[in-house]
Tab-separated table of N, CA, C and O in Angstrom:
chain	number	residue	atom	x	y	z
E	7	MET	N	-18.574	12.221	3.606
E	7	MET	CA	-19.875	11.583	3.527
E	7	MET	C	-20.884	12.434	4.284
E	7	MET	O	-20.623	12.869	5.392
E	8	ARG	N	-22.005	12.657	3.692
E	8	ARG	CA	-23.050	13.466	4.315
E	8	ARG	C	-23.888	12.576	5.222
E	8	ARG	O	-24.514	11.637	4.790
E	9	GLY	N	-23.933	12.941	6.506
E	9	GLY	CA	-24.693	12.145	7.460
E	9	GLY	C	-25.813	12.910	8.124
E	9	GLY	O	-26.529	12.368	8.946
E	10	GLY	N	-25.993	14.198	7.805
E	10	GLY	CA	-27.069	14.963	8.389
E	10	GLY	C	-26.799	15.414	9.814
E	10	GLY	O	-27.703	15.770	10.535
E	11	ARG	N	-25.540	15.407	10.230
E	11	ARG	CA	-25.176	15.790	11.590
E	11	ARG	C	-24.048	16.812	11.546
E	11	ARG	O	-23.207	16.798	10.657
E	12	ASN	N	-24.036	17.699	12.563
E	12	ASN	CA	-22.910	18.594	12.725
E	12	ASN	C	-22.151	18.183	13.983
E	12	ASN	O	-22.425	17.144	14.566
E	13	THR	N	-21.231	18.971	14.430
E	13	THR	CA	-20.370	18.563	15.539
E	13	THR	C	-20.872	18.994	16.906
E	13	THR	O	-20.180	18.791	17.901
E	14	ALA	N	-22.082	19.562	16.999
E	14	ALA	CA	-22.609	19.970	18.298
E	14	ALA	C	-22.785	18.746	19.198
E	14	ALA	O	-23.219	17.682	18.755
E	15	SER	N	-22.436	18.888	20.455
E	15	SER	CA	-22.586	17.772	21.386
E	15	SER	C	-24.014	17.649	21.905
E	15	SER	O	-24.397	16.609	22.431
E	16	ASP	N	-24.819	18.688	21.751
E	16	ASP	CA	-26.214	18.674	22.190
E	16	ASP	C	-27.049	17.975	21.114
E	16	ASP	O	-27.145	18.458	19.988
E	17	PRO	N	-27.674	16.833	21.425
E	17	PRO	CA	-28.434	16.102	20.403
E	17	PRO	C	-29.621	16.880	19.835
E	17	PRO	O	-30.083	16.591	18.746
E	18	SER	N	-30.108	17.903	20.560
E	18	SER	CA	-31.219	18.685	20.022
E	18	SER	C	-30.744	19.732	19.020
E	18	SER	O	-31.558	20.412	18.398
E	19	ARG	N	-29.433	19.864	18.865
E	19	ARG	CA	-28.884	20.863	17.943
E	19	ARG	C	-27.858	20.297	16.966
E	19	ARG	O	-27.250	21.049	16.225
E	20	ASN	N	-27.656	19.007	16.964
E	20	ASN	CA	-26.610	18.479	16.102
E	20	ASN	C	-27.109	18.008	14.739
E	20	ASN	O	-26.349	17.504	13.942
E	21	GLY	N	-28.384	18.203	14.462
E	21	GLY	CA	-28.897	17.860	13.143
E	21	GLY	C	-28.745	19.026	12.179
E	21	GLY	O	-28.751	20.190	12.577
E	22	ASP	N	-28.578	18.715	10.909
E	22	ASP	CA	-28.494	19.764	9.895
E	22	ASP	C	-29.761	20.599	9.859
E	22	ASP	O	-29.731	21.771	9.493
E	23	ASN	N	-30.893	20.004	10.237
E	23	ASN	CA	-32.155	20.737	10.233
E	23	ASN	C	-32.101	21.939	11.178
E	23	ASN	O	-32.650	22.991	10.867
E	24	TYR	N	-31.453	21.820	12.319
E	24	TYR	CA	-31.348	22.924	13.282
E	24	TYR	C	-30.588	24.097	12.663
E	24	TYR	O	-31.044	25.230	12.697
E	25	VAL	N	-29.439	23.816	12.081
E	25	VAL	CA	-28.606	24.863	11.487
E	25	VAL	C	-29.314	25.507	10.302
E	25	VAL	O	-29.342	26.736	10.172
E	26	ARG	N	-29.898	24.701	9.443
E	26	ARG	CA	-30.552	25.239	8.249
E	26	ARG	C	-31.747	26.108	8.608
E	26	ARG	O	-31.941	27.183	8.035
E	27	LEU	N	-32.565	25.672	9.570
E	27	LEU	CA	-33.735	26.452	9.946
E	27	LEU	C	-33.334	27.724	10.685
E	27	LEU	O	-33.905	28.792	10.446
E	28	THR	N	-32.343	27.634	11.546
E	28	THR	CA	-31.850	28.821	12.255
E	28	THR	C	-31.339	29.855	11.262
E	28	THR	O	-31.664	31.039	11.350
E	29	ASN	N	-30.526	29.425	10.306
E	29	ASN	CA	-29.987	30.348	9.301
E	29	ASN	C	-31.087	30.935	8.427
E	29	ASN	O	-31.063	32.120	8.089
E	30	TYR	N	-32.069	30.121	8.053
E	30	TYR	CA	-33.180	30.606	7.232
E	30	TYR	C	-33.952	31.705	7.962
E	30	TYR	O	-34.243	32.761	7.392
E	31	ILE	N	-34.280	31.469	9.222
E	31	ILE	CA	-35.024	32.468	9.994
E	31	ILE	C	-34.196	33.734	10.170
E	31	ILE	O	-34.690	34.849	9.964
E	32	ALA	N	-32.936	33.588	10.540
E	32	ALA	CA	-32.075	34.756	10.769
E	32	ALA	C	-31.912	35.591	9.502
E	32	ALA	O	-32.018	36.820	9.536
E	33	GLN	N	-31.670	34.947	8.371
E	33	GLN	CA	-31.493	35.683	7.121
E	33	GLN	C	-32.794	36.339	6.666
E	33	GLN	O	-32.793	37.472	6.182
E	34	SER	N	-33.908	35.648	6.836
E	34	SER	CA	-35.201	36.216	6.448
E	34	SER	C	-35.527	37.442	7.281
E	34	SER	O	-35.996	38.452	6.753
E	35	LEU	N	-35.270	37.359	8.586
E	35	LEU	CA	-35.545	38.507	9.453
E	35	LEU	C	-34.598	39.661	9.152
E	35	LEU	O	-34.995	40.820	9.173
E	36	SER	N	-33.363	39.339	8.846
E	36	SER	CA	-32.391	40.371	8.524
E	36	SER	C	-32.822	41.166	7.293
E	36	SER	O	-32.741	42.386	7.259
E	37	VAL	N	-33.302	40.475	6.288
E	37	VAL	CA	-33.731	41.125	5.054
E	37	VAL	C	-35.071	41.834	5.241
E	37	VAL	O	-35.256	42.959	4.799
E	38	GLY	N	-35.999	41.192	5.923
E	38	GLY	CA	-37.357	41.713	6.012
E	38	GLY	C	-37.585	42.817	7.019
E	38	GLY	O	-38.552	43.569	6.907
E	39	MET	N	-36.722	42.953	8.000
E	39	MET	CA	-36.981	43.916	9.066
E	39	MET	C	-36.282	45.256	8.860
E	39	MET	O	-36.535	46.208	9.596
E	40	GLY	N	-35.451	45.367	7.858
E	40	GLY	CA	-34.742	46.619	7.592
E	40	GLY	C	-35.667	47.780	7.278
E	40	GLY	O	-35.300	48.948	7.459
E	41	GLN	N	-36.871	47.484	6.834
E	41	GLN	CA	-37.830	48.532	6.502
E	41	GLN	C	-38.197	49.402	7.707
E	41	GLN	O	-38.674	50.520	7.546
E	42	TYR	N	-37.957	48.897	8.916
E	42	TYR	CA	-38.335	49.648	10.111
E	42	TYR	C	-37.222	50.557	10.632
E	42	TYR	O	-37.467	51.389	11.491
E	43	VAL	N	-36.020	50.387	10.125
E	43	VAL	CA	-34.915	51.262	10.525
E	43	VAL	C	-35.156	52.643	9.929
E	43	VAL	O	-35.479	52.783	8.752
E	44	GLY	N	-35.035	53.666	10.760
E	44	GLY	CA	-35.240	55.038	10.305
E	44	GLY	C	-36.637	55.562	10.569
E	44	GLY	O	-36.903	56.738	10.321
E	45	GLN	N	-37.539	54.701	11.065
E	45	GLN	CA	-38.896	55.156	11.364
E	45	GLN	C	-38.972	55.701	12.793
E	45	GLN	O	-38.173	55.345	13.657
E	46	VAL	N	-39.967	56.532	13.038
E	46	VAL	CA	-40.188	57.107	14.364
E	46	VAL	C	-40.639	56.004	15.317
E	46	VAL	O	-41.525	55.206	14.992
E	47	ILE	N	-40.015	55.953	16.490
E	47	ILE	CA	-40.359	54.936	17.481
E	47	ILE	C	-41.647	55.341	18.184
E	47	ILE	O	-41.729	56.406	18.804
E	48	SER	N	-42.664	54.489	18.057
E	48	SER	CA	-43.975	54.750	18.637
E	48	SER	C	-44.689	53.418	18.852
E	48	SER	O	-44.195	52.366	18.442
E	49	ASP	N	-45.880	53.487	19.453
E	49	ASP	CA	-46.676	52.275	19.642
E	49	ASP	C	-47.020	51.628	18.300
E	49	ASP	O	-47.053	50.403	18.191
E	50	SER	N	-47.268	52.450	17.295
E	50	SER	CA	-47.607	51.881	15.982
E	50	SER	C	-46.400	51.186	15.350
E	50	SER	O	-46.553	50.173	14.673
E	51	LEU	N	-45.196	51.696	15.589
E	51	LEU	CA	-44.000	51.017	15.085
E	51	LEU	C	-43.863	49.656	15.767
E	51	LEU	O	-43.623	48.654	15.096
E	52	PHE	N	-44.044	49.625	17.091
E	52	PHE	CA	-43.993	48.347	17.809
E	52	PHE	C	-45.012	47.365	17.232
E	52	PHE	O	-44.709	46.198	16.990
E	53	ALA	N	-46.236	47.847	16.999
E	53	ALA	CA	-47.299	46.986	16.470
E	53	ALA	C	-46.959	46.489	15.066
E	53	ALA	O	-47.204	45.317	14.742
E	54	ASN	N	-46.396	47.352	14.231
E	54	ASN	CA	-46.034	46.948	12.867
E	54	ASN	C	-44.922	45.909	12.870
E	54	ASN	O	-44.957	44.938	12.108
E	55	ILE	N	-43.922	46.113	13.723
E	55	ILE	CA	-42.825	45.151	13.829
E	55	ILE	C	-43.370	43.805	14.307
E	55	ILE	O	-43.079	42.757	13.725
E	56	ARG	N	-44.170	43.857	15.363
E	56	ARG	CA	-44.743	42.624	15.916
E	56	ARG	C	-45.607	41.926	14.868
E	56	ARG	O	-45.530	40.715	14.690
E	57	GLY	N	-46.422	42.677	14.148
E	57	GLY	CA	-47.279	42.097	13.118
E	57	GLY	C	-46.494	41.425	12.006
E	57	GLY	O	-46.863	40.347	11.538
E	58	THR	N	-45.411	42.057	11.572
E	58	THR	CA	-44.575	41.464	10.529
E	58	THR	C	-43.953	40.155	11.004
E	58	THR	O	-43.956	39.152	10.282
E	59	LEU	N	-43.436	40.147	12.228
E	59	LEU	CA	-42.816	38.938	12.765
E	59	LEU	C	-43.838	37.819	12.942
E	59	LEU	O	-43.581	36.663	12.577
E	60	LEU	N	-45.002	38.147	13.489
E	60	LEU	CA	-46.047	37.136	13.684
E	60	LEU	C	-46.519	36.571	12.352
E	60	LEU	O	-46.739	35.363	12.220
E	61	SER	N	-46.665	37.428	11.350
E	61	SER	CA	-47.088	36.973	10.030
E	61	SER	C	-46.054	36.028	9.417
E	61	SER	O	-46.403	34.991	8.851
E	62	PHE	N	-44.781	36.398	9.523
E	62	PHE	CA	-43.707	35.553	8.995
E	62	PHE	C	-43.726	34.175	9.661
E	62	PHE	O	-43.666	33.143	8.986
E	63	LEU	N	-43.841	34.154	10.972
E	63	LEU	CA	-43.812	32.880	11.698
E	63	LEU	C	-45.061	32.046	11.415
E	63	LEU	O	-44.976	30.820	11.275
E	64	GLN	N	-46.222	32.695	11.308
E	64	GLN	CA	-47.436	31.948	10.976
E	64	GLN	C	-47.340	31.364	9.568
E	64	GLN	O	-47.802	30.249	9.323
E	65	ASN	N	-46.733	32.098	8.647
E	65	ASN	CA	-46.517	31.554	7.300
E	65	ASN	C	-45.613	30.334	7.335
E	65	ASN	O	-45.799	29.400	6.553
E	66	MET	N	-44.638	30.318	8.244
E	66	MET	CA	-43.787	29.138	8.388
E	66	MET	C	-44.604	27.942	8.869
E	66	MET	O	-44.379	26.809	8.433
E	67	VAL	N	-45.555	28.185	9.764
E	67	VAL	CA	-46.453	27.115	10.217
E	67	VAL	C	-47.303	26.634	9.048
E	67	VAL	O	-47.428	25.424	8.803
E	68	ASN	N	-47.879	27.568	8.297
E	68	ASN	CA	-48.729	27.216	7.154
E	68	ASN	C	-47.980	26.411	6.098
E	68	ASN	O	-48.566	25.573	5.417
E	69	GLN	N	-46.671	26.668	5.942
E	69	GLN	CA	-45.854	25.952	4.956
E	69	GLN	C	-45.318	24.634	5.492
E	69	GLN	O	-44.670	23.883	4.770
E	70	GLY	N	-45.539	24.357	6.775
E	70	GLY	CA	-45.063	23.114	7.361
E	70	GLY	C	-43.628	23.179	7.852
E	70	GLY	O	-43.057	22.150	8.212
E	71	LEU	N	-43.019	24.366	7.873
E	71	LEU	CA	-41.649	24.495	8.375
E	71	LEU	C	-41.612	24.489	9.900
E	71	LEU	O	-40.609	24.116	10.508
E	72	LEU	N	-42.692	24.926	10.514
E	72	LEU	CA	-42.893	24.833	11.954
E	72	LEU	C	-44.207	24.093	12.148
E	72	LEU	O	-45.067	24.127	11.277
E	73	GLY	N	-44.379	23.452	13.283
E	73	GLY	CA	-45.603	22.695	13.489
E	73	GLY	C	-46.205	22.913	14.854
E	73	GLY	O	-45.522	23.273	15.809
E	74	LEU	N	-47.505	22.696	14.919
E	74	LEU	CA	-48.213	22.756	16.189
E	74	LEU	C	-48.014	21.421	16.905
E	74	LEU	O	-48.020	20.367	16.282
E	75	LEU	N	-47.862	21.478	18.204
E	75	LEU	CA	-47.757	20.278	19.017
E	75	LEU	C	-48.696	20.476	20.197
E	75	LEU	O	-48.491	21.381	21.002
E	76	GLY	N	-49.735	19.686	20.263
E	76	GLY	CA	-50.722	19.860	21.314
E	76	GLY	C	-51.546	21.114	21.138
E	76	GLY	O	-52.118	21.639	22.084
E	77	GLY	N	-51.598	21.655	19.923
E	77	GLY	CA	-52.389	22.838	19.634
E	77	GLY	C	-51.727	24.157	19.981
E	77	GLY	O	-52.287	25.212	19.728
E	78	ALA	N	-50.535	24.125	20.568
E	78	ALA	CA	-49.857	25.360	20.973
E	78	ALA	C	-49.025	25.921	19.824
E	78	ALA	O	-48.384	25.170	19.089
E	79	LEU	N	-49.045	27.248	19.691
E	79	LEU	CA	-48.205	27.886	18.680
E	79	LEU	C	-46.737	27.689	19.028
E	79	LEU	O	-46.356	27.795	20.196
E	80	PRO	N	-45.895	27.436	18.029
E	80	PRO	CA	-44.476	27.203	18.296
E	80	PRO	C	-43.640	28.479	18.286
E	80	PRO	O	-42.444	28.431	18.039
E	81	TYR	N	-44.261	29.623	18.508
E	81	TYR	CA	-43.508	30.879	18.497
E	81	TYR	C	-44.153	31.903	19.421
E	81	TYR	O	-45.324	31.793	19.784
E	82	SER	N	-43.344	32.903	19.771
E	82	SER	CA	-43.794	34.014	20.602
E	82	SER	C	-43.021	35.257	20.185
E	82	SER	O	-41.834	35.178	19.868
E	83	VAL	N	-43.698	36.415	20.174
E	83	VAL	CA	-43.066	37.680	19.802
E	83	VAL	C	-43.466	38.743	20.824
E	83	VAL	O	-44.645	38.917	21.109
E	84	ILE	N	-42.473	39.447	21.349
E	84	ILE	CA	-42.717	40.593	22.223
E	84	ILE	C	-41.989	41.786	21.627
E	84	ILE	O	-40.777	41.732	21.392
E	85	CYS	N	-42.730	42.833	21.354
E	85	CYS	CA	-42.147	44.088	20.889
E	85	CYS	C	-43.097	45.203	21.298
E	85	CYS	O	-44.046	45.518	20.572
E	86	ASP	N	-42.873	45.734	22.475
E	86	ASP	CA	-43.690	46.819	23.005
E	86	ASP	C	-42.905	47.501	24.124
E	86	ASP	O	-41.688	47.295	24.235
E	87	THR	N	-43.583	48.253	24.966
E	87	THR	CA	-42.876	48.966	26.036
E	87	THR	C	-42.412	48.037	27.154
E	87	THR	O	-41.585	48.433	27.968
E	88	SER	N	-42.897	46.793	27.180
E	88	SER	CA	-42.450	45.867	28.225
E	88	SER	C	-41.002	45.420	28.024
E	88	SER	O	-40.324	45.068	28.980
E	89	ASN	N	-40.519	45.434	26.790
E	89	ASN	CA	-39.130	45.054	26.537
E	89	ASN	C	-38.340	46.168	25.834
E	89	ASN	O	-37.242	45.926	25.342
E	90	ASN	N	-38.894	47.356	25.797
E	90	ASN	CA	-38.219	48.526	25.234
E	90	ASN	C	-38.365	49.690	26.211
E	90	ASN	O	-39.365	50.421	26.176
E	91	SER	N	-37.387	49.838	27.082
E	91	SER	CA	-37.436	50.896	28.087
E	91	SER	C	-37.286	52.268	27.425
E	91	SER	O	-36.680	52.390	26.351
E	92	SER	N	-37.816	53.275	28.080
E	92	SER	CA	-37.735	54.631	27.512
E	92	SER	C	-36.290	55.104	27.398
E	92	SER	O	-35.936	55.811	26.449
E	93	SER	N	-35.415	54.682	28.332
E	93	SER	CA	-34.011	55.087	28.237
E	93	SER	C	-33.329	54.461	27.022
E	93	SER	O	-32.516	55.088	26.357
E	94	ARG	N	-33.682	53.247	26.714
E	94	ARG	CA	-33.094	52.570	25.560
E	94	ARG	C	-33.675	53.112	24.257
E	94	ARG	O	-32.963	53.327	23.281
E	95	VAL	N	-34.996	53.300	24.233
E	95	VAL	CA	-35.655	53.870	23.067
E	95	VAL	C	-35.112	55.268	22.801
E	95	VAL	O	-34.926	55.665	21.647
E	96	GLY	N	-34.804	56.000	23.875
E	96	GLY	CA	-34.242	57.343	23.730
E	96	GLY	C	-32.906	57.350	23.013
E	96	GLY	O	-32.509	58.361	22.428
E	97	LEU	N	-32.215	56.221	23.034
E	97	LEU	CA	-30.943	56.097	22.313
E	97	LEU	C	-31.134	55.588	20.882
E	97	LEU	O	-30.163	55.416	20.145
E	98	GLY	N	-32.389	55.318	20.519
E	98	GLY	CA	-32.674	54.880	19.152
E	98	GLY	C	-32.755	53.378	18.967
E	98	GLY	O	-32.795	52.899	17.839
E	99	TYR	N	-32.791	52.627	20.041
E	99	TYR	CA	-32.854	51.162	19.953
E	99	TYR	C	-34.287	50.668	20.071
E	99	TYR	O	-35.051	51.135	20.910
E	100	VAL	N	-34.641	49.705	19.245
E	100	VAL	CA	-35.895	48.966	19.375
E	100	VAL	C	-35.526	47.492	19.375
E	100	VAL	O	-34.715	47.038	18.575
E	101	GLN	N	-36.144	46.762	20.286
E	101	GLN	CA	-35.839	45.338	20.451
E	101	GLN	C	-37.104	44.516	20.286
E	101	GLN	O	-38.157	44.875	20.803
E	102	ALA	N	-37.000	43.419	19.584
E	102	ALA	CA	-38.075	42.427	19.501
E	102	ALA	C	-37.510	41.123	20.051
E	102	ALA	O	-36.426	40.691	19.655
E	103	ASP	N	-38.230	40.520	20.982
E	103	ASP	CA	-37.828	39.230	21.541
E	103	ASP	C	-38.675	38.145	20.891
E	103	ASP	O	-39.902	38.138	21.029
E	104	VAL	N	-38.022	37.255	20.163
E	104	VAL	CA	-38.708	36.222	19.393
E	104	VAL	C	-38.237	34.856	19.876
E	104	VAL	O	-37.033	34.616	19.994
E	105	GLN	N	-39.183	33.984	20.153
E	105	GLN	CA	-38.876	32.599	20.495
E	105	GLN	C	-39.546	31.694	19.470
E	105	GLN	O	-40.717	31.911	19.131
E	106	VAL	N	-38.807	30.705	18.986
E	106	VAL	CA	-39.334	29.762	18.003
E	106	VAL	C	-38.941	28.357	18.435
E	106	VAL	O	-37.764	28.079	18.671
E	107	GLN	N	-39.939	27.487	18.547
E	107	GLN	CA	-39.665	26.084	18.880
E	107	GLN	C	-39.645	25.280	17.587
E	107	GLN	O	-40.645	25.208	16.876
E	108	PHE	N	-38.503	24.704	17.285
E	108	PHE	CA	-38.369	23.884	16.089
E	108	PHE	C	-38.987	22.515	16.354
E	108	PHE	O	-38.979	22.020	17.474
E	109	GLN	N	-39.474	21.912	15.304
E	109	GLN	CA	-39.991	20.555	15.407
E	109	GLN	C	-38.823	19.576	15.296
E	109	GLN	O	-37.881	19.811	14.540
E	110	ALA	N	-38.923	18.505	16.037
E	110	ALA	CA	-37.899	17.462	15.960
E	110	ALA	C	-38.070	16.689	14.650
E	110	ALA	O	-39.151	16.641	14.071
E	111	ILE	N	-36.996	16.118	14.202
E	111	ILE	CA	-36.998	15.287	13.001
E	111	ILE	C	-37.005	13.829	13.436
E	111	ILE	O	-36.242	13.426	14.322
E	112	ASN	N	-37.860	13.042	12.834
E	112	ASN	CA	-37.928	11.620	13.165
E	112	ASN	C	-36.704	10.916	12.593
E	112	ASN	O	-36.660	10.555	11.428
E	113	ASP	N	-35.690	10.764	13.426
E	113	ASP	CA	-34.465	10.089	13.017
E	113	ASP	C	-34.549	8.581	13.215
E	113	ASP	O	-33.857	7.819	12.543
E	114	PHE	N	-35.355	8.165	14.160
E	114	PHE	CA	-35.449	6.749	14.502
E	114	PHE	C	-36.917	6.374	14.626
E	114	PHE	O	-37.708	7.117	15.198
E	115	PHE	N	-37.287	5.247	14.107
E	115	PHE	CA	-38.659	4.774	14.185
E	115	PHE	C	-38.631	3.361	14.716
E	115	PHE	O	-37.984	2.480	14.137
E	116	ILE	N	-39.299	3.139	15.824
E	116	ILE	CA	-39.273	1.833	16.486
E	116	ILE	C	-40.669	1.231	16.424
E	116	ILE	O	-41.656	1.882	16.761
E	117	ILE	N	-40.745	-0.004	15.998
E	117	ILE	CA	-41.997	-0.762	16.011
E	117	ILE	C	-41.772	-1.990	16.877
E	117	ILE	O	-40.824	-2.749	16.667
E	118	ASN	N	-42.619	-2.148	17.861
E	118	ASN	CA	-42.588	-3.351	18.687
E	118	ASN	C	-43.638	-4.305	18.136
E	118	ASN	O	-44.824	-3.989	18.117
E	119	LEU	N	-43.215	-5.473	17.683
E	119	LEU	CA	-44.103	-6.453	17.089
E	119	LEU	C	-44.122	-7.695	17.952
E	119	LEU	O	-43.068	-8.221	18.335
E	120	GLU	N	-45.314	-8.130	18.276
E	120	GLU	CA	-45.476	-9.393	18.998
E	120	GLU	C	-46.373	-10.256	18.138
E	120	GLU	O	-47.489	-9.862	17.790
E	121	GLY	N	-45.915	-11.384	17.744
E	121	GLY	CA	-46.700	-12.257	16.879
E	121	GLY	C	-46.600	-13.706	17.330
E	121	GLY	O	-45.658	-14.103	17.999
E	122	GLY	N	-47.585	-14.474	17.000
E	122	GLY	CA	-47.577	-15.892	17.331
E	122	GLY	C	-48.976	-16.405	17.590
E	122	GLY	O	-49.938	-15.644	17.705
E	123	GLN	N	-49.082	-17.708	17.708
E	123	GLN	CA	-50.378	-18.360	17.892
E	123	GLN	C	-50.974	-18.098	19.265
E	123	GLN	O	-52.186	-18.161	19.439
E	124	THR	N	-50.162	-17.813	20.256
E	124	THR	CA	-50.670	-17.642	21.615
E	124	THR	C	-50.753	-16.181	22.039
E	124	THR	O	-51.047	-15.899	23.193
E	125	VAL	N	-50.517	-15.257	21.134
E	125	VAL	CA	-50.556	-13.838	21.467
E	125	VAL	C	-51.994	-13.425	21.761
E	125	VAL	O	-52.911	-13.760	21.016
E	126	GLN	N	-52.198	-12.753	22.863
E	126	GLN	CA	-53.501	-12.200	23.227
E	126	GLN	C	-53.554	-10.754	22.730
E	126	GLN	O	-52.781	-9.913	23.201
E	127	VAL	N	-54.442	-10.463	21.783
E	127	VAL	CA	-54.541	-9.140	21.196
E	127	VAL	C	-55.469	-8.289	22.053
E	127	VAL	O	-56.631	-8.635	22.265
E	128	ALA	N	-54.931	-7.179	22.568
E	128	ALA	CA	-55.726	-6.257	23.375
E	128	ALA	C	-56.576	-5.394	22.465
E	128	ALA	O	-56.132	-4.972	21.401
E	129	LYS	N	-57.825	-5.128	22.894
E	129	LYS	CA	-58.688	-4.242	22.120
E	129	LYS	C	-58.202	-2.820	22.305
E	129	LYS	O	-57.815	-2.408	23.385
E	130	GLN	N	-58.239	-2.088	21.225
E	130	GLN	CA	-57.734	-0.718	21.210
E	130	GLN	C	-58.900	0.229	20.954
E	130	GLN	O	-59.767	-0.041	20.127
E	131	THR	N	-58.919	1.348	21.679
E	131	THR	CA	-59.956	2.360	21.478
E	131	THR	C	-59.271	3.637	21.000
E	131	THR	O	-58.322	4.116	21.615
E	132	LEU	N	-59.773	4.179	19.904
E	132	LEU	CA	-59.226	5.412	19.345
E	132	LEU	C	-59.726	6.607	20.150
E	132	LEU	O	-60.733	6.516	20.861
E	133	PRO	N	-59.034	7.771	20.037
E	133	PRO	CA	-59.443	8.958	20.791
E	133	PRO	C	-60.895	9.381	20.588
E	133	PRO	O	-61.512	9.916	21.476
E	134	ASN	N	-61.467	9.094	19.419
E	134	ASN	CA	-62.857	9.481	19.167
E	134	ASN	C	-63.854	8.453	19.700
E	134	ASN	O	-65.051	8.548	19.448
E	135	GLY	N	-63.370	7.431	20.421
E	135	GLY	CA	-64.237	6.428	21.047
E	135	GLY	C	-64.557	5.236	20.188
E	135	GLY	O	-65.213	4.299	20.634
E	136	GLN	N	-64.101	5.212	18.942
E	136	GLN	CA	-64.376	4.087	18.069
E	136	GLN	C	-63.316	3.006	18.271
E	136	GLN	O	-62.164	3.318	18.595
E	137	PRO	N	-63.689	1.767	18.073
E	137	PRO	CA	-62.694	0.696	18.199
E	137	PRO	C	-61.634	0.795	17.120
E	137	PRO	O	-61.926	1.160	15.989
E	138	GLY	N	-60.395	0.459	17.482
E	138	GLY	CA	-59.313	0.470	16.518
E	138	GLY	C	-59.343	-0.775	15.659
E	138	GLY	O	-60.043	-1.728	15.956
E	139	GLN	N	-58.580	-0.734	14.589
E	139	GLN	CA	-58.557	-1.896	13.694
E	139	GLN	C	-57.221	-2.573	13.764
E	139	GLN	O	-56.223	-2.025	13.983
């Protein structure tokens, strides 16, 4: 029976959404980043790699696969000399550090209802200052 859960004990990772999104990102990056293998390591290579990753992640936001929460971007990309030492670059390695915050899935929805003849209804004010309905 399909229940949308895997066997992870961590509740933030036991949903099928975590596995599917992780695999989608990993496979997309694997296919899309091969174009940079074999190129000369330089500041422009770092910028091109970073630009490709940022564009991919922003497209995920635009498609609704990732979401903004509180206006903050749900991703970060570092690919420059701060995370690529000259000794490592000298061996032919380039590293990009990517962080992506997945959105939670609404698994449970709770409504607290109070009803009756003696219920005192509190006035509600919306964020824009208008009274709620």
